[in-house]
Amino acid sequence: MSVPVAVLVSGSGTNLQALIDATQEPDHPARIAVVLADRPKAFGLERARRAGIPTAVVLKRDHPVRASYDEALVAALREHGVEWVCLAGFMKLVGAPLLEAFPDRILNIHPALLPSFPGLHGPAQALGYGVQIAGATVHVVDAGTDTGPIVAQGAVPVLPSDDEDTLAGRILSGVEHVIYPRALRWAAEGRLRVVRDQPRARVVVDGDAERFVFAAG
Ligand code: GRF
């Protein structure tokens, strides 16, 4: 039996597409039960429709109070019986009702090598700092912004000719689309554990797991 998951998007949804493609492989342990967006025009919704995946839109303006927006998200997720939630370019902060409904079961992908450059515009922050290696991180979501324990990371070189778009594109296609499906597989296989006996919470992946990729070009 495959594990039902939700993917939450606000935009283009190339990570969603990578997750759709991976979960359509016959041996994949997860299936995307619903794609949820906060914007009716998010192209990710179209990707879901093309793949025959149910969609839902939860608008912030229908839920002006922050907690009630999260509760509406939780209701939509429960309706589809999902066990894991993947944020994939979802531009809303996750509040307590959602975190409490899916404890340690919400994943996010961020376009930087955390803990460096959390928040918006990770690739631009990396360029501005002059780092020579950039990348992406899949992490378990906690109450902070991009602060949750790390599941997998991928690195790419920063080239002298890079601008924000070229670097963001290299990060997306070079590593994001590789590490997110991999992390979802581990999640659905029940291999992700958050260990809290350290100074910080950490993720342990049971069994063999390549938790780091480097994409040279
Ligand atoms: C990605 O860079 C992801 O890391 C960030 O938002 C972007 C979403 O891109 N959280 P896409 O919609 O998956 O193409």
Tab-separated table of C-alpha atoms and ligand atoms in Angstrom:
chain	number	residue	atom	x	y	z
A	1	MET	CA	0.000	0.000	0.000
A	2	SER	CA	1.435	3.376	-0.979
A	3	VAL	CA	1.522	6.209	1.526
A	4	PRO	CA	-0.784	9.133	0.645
A	5	VAL	CA	0.977	12.498	0.625
A	6	ALA	CA	0.029	16.069	-0.199
A	7	VAL	CA	2.130	18.607	-2.066
A	8	LEU	CA	1.520	22.300	-1.353
A	9	VAL	CA	2.490	24.801	-4.054
A	10	SER	CA	2.189	28.477	-4.870
A	11	GLY	CA	3.926	28.671	-8.228
A	12	SER	CA	5.432	26.838	-11.140
A	13	GLY	CA	5.773	23.515	-9.377
A	14	THR	CA	8.887	22.033	-10.945
A	15	ASN	CA	9.583	20.265	-7.649
A	16	LEU	CA	6.009	19.024	-7.675
A	17	GLN	CA	6.669	17.660	-11.171
A	18	ALA	CA	9.765	15.828	-9.923
A	19	LEU	CA	7.655	14.327	-7.124
A	20	ILE	CA	4.870	13.385	-9.555
A	21	ASP	CA	7.355	11.695	-11.881
A	22	ALA	CA	9.027	9.803	-9.051
A	23	THR	CA	5.798	8.641	-7.430
A	24	GLN	CA	4.517	7.365	-10.764
A	25	GLU	CA	7.327	4.805	-10.795
A	26	PRO	CA	5.710	1.457	-9.972
A	27	ASP	CA	7.844	0.729	-6.915
A	28	HIS	CA	7.535	4.161	-5.291
A	29	PRO	CA	6.170	3.906	-1.734
A	30	ALA	CA	4.276	7.242	-1.853
A	31	ARG	CA	1.393	8.505	-3.931
A	32	ILE	CA	0.311	12.117	-4.234
A	33	ALA	CA	-3.270	12.165	-2.994
A	34	VAL	CA	-3.835	15.901	-3.417
A	35	VAL	CA	-2.050	19.027	-4.619
A	36	LEU	CA	-3.055	22.066	-2.654
A	37	ALA	CA	-2.382	25.702	-3.579
A	38	ASP	CA	-2.955	29.109	-2.043
A	39	ARG	CA	-3.367	30.658	-5.507
A	40	PRO	CA	-5.833	29.467	-8.134
A	41	LYS	CA	-3.388	30.313	-10.927
A	42	ALA	CA	-0.452	28.337	-9.553
A	43	PHE	CA	0.845	26.313	-12.503
A	44	GLY	CA	1.431	23.432	-10.136
A	45	LEU	CA	-2.346	22.893	-10.133
A	46	GLU	CA	-2.221	22.374	-13.897
A	47	ARG	CA	0.619	19.881	-13.515
A	48	ALA	CA	-1.523	17.970	-11.008
A	49	ARG	CA	-4.565	17.969	-13.301
A	50	ARG	CA	-2.472	16.638	-16.174
A	51	ALA	CA	-1.340	13.806	-13.914
A	52	GLY	CA	-4.902	13.077	-12.769
A	53	ILE	CA	-4.207	14.155	-9.193
A	54	PRO	CA	-7.000	15.858	-7.179
A	55	THR	CA	-6.428	19.542	-6.432
A	56	ALA	CA	-7.669	22.026	-3.858
A	57	VAL	CA	-7.216	25.761	-3.392
A	58	VAL	CA	-7.341	27.383	0.037
A	59	LEU	CA	-7.385	31.176	-0.233
A	60	LYS	CA	-5.971	33.349	2.492
A	61	ARG	CA	-8.636	35.972	1.912
A	62	ASP	CA	-11.313	33.444	2.902
A	63	HIS	CA	-9.520	32.951	6.243
A	64	PRO	CA	-8.203	36.309	7.418
A	65	VAL	CA	-7.306	34.951	10.860
A	66	ARG	CA	-4.002	33.125	10.620
A	67	ALA	CA	-4.991	30.062	12.688
A	68	SER	CA	-8.185	29.569	10.738
A	69	TYR	CA	-6.200	29.480	7.480
A	70	ASP	CA	-4.063	26.702	8.885
A	71	GLU	CA	-7.148	24.878	10.122
A	72	ALA	CA	-8.633	25.054	6.626
A	73	LEU	CA	-5.422	23.550	5.233
A	74	VAL	CA	-5.578	20.770	7.824
A	75	ALA	CA	-9.215	20.048	6.927
A	76	ALA	CA	-8.343	19.776	3.229
A	77	LEU	CA	-5.413	17.495	4.005
A	78	ARG	CA	-7.515	15.270	6.290
A	79	GLU	CA	-10.178	15.015	3.615
A	80	HIS	CA	-7.608	13.302	1.424
A	81	GLY	CA	-6.228	11.131	4.234
A	82	VAL	CA	-2.656	12.268	3.758
A	83	GLU	CA	0.110	11.065	6.055
A	84	TRP	CA	2.935	13.344	4.889
A	85	VAL	CA	2.966	16.906	3.579
A	86	CYS	CA	5.552	18.268	1.124
A	87	LEU	CA	5.899	22.023	0.791
A	88	ALA	CA	7.205	22.761	-2.698
A	89	GLY	CA	7.453	26.492	-3.244
A	90	PHE	CA	4.486	27.128	-0.942
A	91	MET	CA	4.747	30.800	-0.024
A	92	LYS	CA	2.840	30.763	3.266
A	93	LEU	CA	4.340	30.275	6.690
A	94	VAL	CA	3.194	27.095	8.398
A	95	GLY	CA	1.413	27.750	11.679
A	96	ALA	CA	0.799	25.735	14.812
A	97	PRO	CA	-2.434	23.974	13.737
A	98	LEU	CA	-0.707	22.450	10.713
A	99	LEU	CA	2.456	21.562	12.626
A	100	GLU	CA	0.413	19.927	15.385
A	101	ALA	CA	-1.704	17.959	12.903
A	102	PHE	CA	1.389	16.516	11.172
A	103	PRO	CA	4.164	16.428	13.789
A	104	ASP	CA	7.553	15.838	12.124
A	105	ARG	CA	5.658	14.915	8.969
A	106	ILE	CA	5.981	18.089	6.955
A	107	LEU	CA	8.921	18.421	4.562
A	108	ASN	CA	10.147	21.555	2.819
A	109	ILE	CA	12.726	22.250	0.148
A	110	HIS	CA	14.790	25.402	0.385
A	111	PRO	CA	17.186	26.712	-2.294
A	112	ALA	CA	20.239	27.145	-0.069
A	113	LEU	CA	22.609	25.059	2.010
A	114	LEU	CA	20.958	25.612	5.364
A	115	PRO	CA	21.577	26.923	7.934
A	116	SER	CA	23.015	29.540	5.553
A	117	PHE	CA	20.600	31.813	3.742
A	118	PRO	CA	17.149	30.970	5.113
A	119	GLY	CA	14.099	32.963	4.064
A	120	LEU	CA	13.461	34.498	0.688
A	121	HIS	CA	15.856	34.580	-2.280
A	122	GLY	CA	18.384	31.966	-1.131
A	123	PRO	CA	20.339	32.002	-4.429
A	124	ALA	CA	20.543	35.817	-4.432
A	125	GLN	CA	21.736	35.787	-0.821
A	126	ALA	CA	24.411	33.230	-1.742
A	127	LEU	CA	25.586	35.336	-4.696
A	128	GLY	CA	25.636	38.443	-2.557
A	129	TYR	CA	27.818	36.693	-0.006
A	130	GLY	CA	30.276	35.461	-2.632
A	131	VAL	CA	30.036	31.797	-1.697
A	132	GLN	CA	31.540	29.406	-4.240
A	133	ILE	CA	29.264	26.467	-3.490
A	134	ALA	CA	25.498	26.832	-3.303
A	135	GLY	CA	22.716	24.299	-3.122
A	136	ALA	CA	19.456	23.149	-1.627
A	137	THR	CA	18.179	21.475	1.507
A	138	VAL	CA	15.218	19.237	2.276
A	139	HIS	CA	14.279	19.597	5.921
A	140	VAL	CA	11.542	18.675	8.347
A	141	VAL	CA	9.454	21.763	9.045
A	142	ASP	CA	9.400	23.227	12.544
A	143	ALA	CA	8.028	26.493	13.900
A	144	GLY	CA	10.919	28.569	12.544
A	145	THR	CA	11.652	29.748	9.021
A	146	ASP	CA	13.830	27.102	7.334
A	147	THR	CA	15.207	26.004	10.704
A	148	GLY	CA	13.994	22.398	10.908
A	149	PRO	CA	16.286	19.354	10.974
A	150	ILE	CA	18.035	18.504	7.716
A	151	VAL	CA	17.055	15.421	5.706
A	152	ALA	CA	19.185	15.818	2.561
A	153	GLN	CA	21.307	18.419	0.822
A	154	GLY	CA	22.650	18.974	-2.672
A	155	ALA	CA	25.447	21.280	-3.787
A	156	VAL	CA	26.309	23.005	-7.054
A	157	PRO	CA	29.196	25.314	-7.996
A	158	VAL	CA	28.640	29.046	-8.263
A	159	LEU	CA	30.053	30.283	-11.581
A	160	PRO	CA	31.545	33.741	-12.133
A	161	SER	CA	28.922	34.467	-14.795
A	162	ASP	CA	25.969	33.586	-12.538
A	163	ASP	CA	23.051	35.841	-11.816
A	164	GLU	CA	20.184	34.917	-9.508
A	165	ASP	CA	18.254	33.175	-12.300
A	166	THR	CA	21.096	31.016	-13.605
A	167	LEU	CA	22.143	29.964	-10.118
A	168	ALA	CA	18.560	29.248	-9.032
A	169	GLY	CA	18.060	27.181	-12.217
A	170	ARG	CA	21.222	25.142	-11.606
A	171	ILE	CA	20.123	24.474	-8.026
A	172	LEU	CA	16.616	23.472	-9.128
A	173	SER	CA	17.484	21.088	-11.931
A	174	GLY	CA	20.837	19.947	-10.557
A	175	VAL	CA	19.872	19.042	-7.043
A	176	GLU	CA	16.361	19.997	-5.880
A	177	HIS	CA	14.696	17.623	-8.311
A	178	VAL	CA	16.987	14.831	-7.129
A	179	ILE	CA	16.937	15.208	-3.363
A	180	TYR	CA	13.223	15.896	-2.863
A	181	PRO	CA	11.931	12.655	-4.419
A	182	ARG	CA	14.633	10.799	-2.530
A	183	ALA	CA	13.610	12.352	0.791
A	184	LEU	CA	9.946	11.582	0.132
A	185	ARG	CA	10.838	7.971	-0.546
A	186	TRP	CA	12.583	7.690	2.842
A	187	ALA	CA	9.630	9.374	4.527
A	188	ALA	CA	7.117	6.994	2.960
A	189	GLU	CA	9.281	4.019	3.812
A	190	GLY	CA	9.138	5.071	7.459
A	191	ARG	CA	12.888	5.631	7.599
A	192	LEU	CA	12.961	9.262	8.788
A	193	ARG	CA	13.308	9.834	12.502
A	194	VAL	CA	13.738	13.116	14.319
A	195	VAL	CA	16.108	12.595	17.237
A	196	ARG	CA	15.873	15.092	20.055
A	197	ASP	CA	18.656	13.918	22.375
A	198	GLN	CA	21.195	16.300	20.834
A	199	PRO	CA	21.605	20.050	21.356
A	200	ARG	CA	19.526	20.457	18.218
A	201	ALA	CA	16.938	18.127	16.739
A	202	ARG	CA	18.485	16.011	13.963
A	203	VAL	CA	17.080	13.677	11.360
A	204	VAL	CA	18.316	10.094	11.242
A	205	VAL	CA	17.594	8.096	8.089
A	206	ASP	CA	17.491	4.399	8.857
A	207	GLY	CA	19.352	2.072	6.474
A	208	ASP	CA	21.497	3.069	3.506
A	209	ALA	CA	20.813	6.595	2.364
A	210	GLU	CA	22.748	8.979	0.141
A	211	ARG	CA	21.887	12.191	1.882
A	212	PHE	CA	24.163	14.426	-0.171
A	213	VAL	CA	24.506	15.011	-3.910
A	214	PHE	CA	26.900	17.222	-5.848
A	215	ALA	CA	25.945	18.340	-9.341
A	216	ALA	CA	29.060	19.590	-11.096
A	217	GLY	CA	27.592	21.532	-14.001
B	1	GRF	C1	12.282	26.210	-5.201
B	1	GRF	O1	13.480	26.902	-5.407
B	1	GRF	C2	12.202	25.732	-3.793
B	1	GRF	O2	13.453	25.414	-3.250
B	1	GRF	C3	11.609	26.918	-3.081
B	1	GRF	O3	10.690	27.457	-3.982
B	1	GRF	C4	11.064	27.115	-5.300
B	1	GRF	C5	9.892	26.427	-5.927
B	1	GRF	O4	10.120	26.141	-7.274
B	1	GRF	N1	11.031	26.540	-1.815
B	1	GRF	P1	9.113	25.216	-8.065
B	1	GRF	O5	7.735	25.861	-7.942
B	1	GRF	O6	9.163	23.856	-7.451
B	1	GRF	O7	9.604	25.240	-9.469
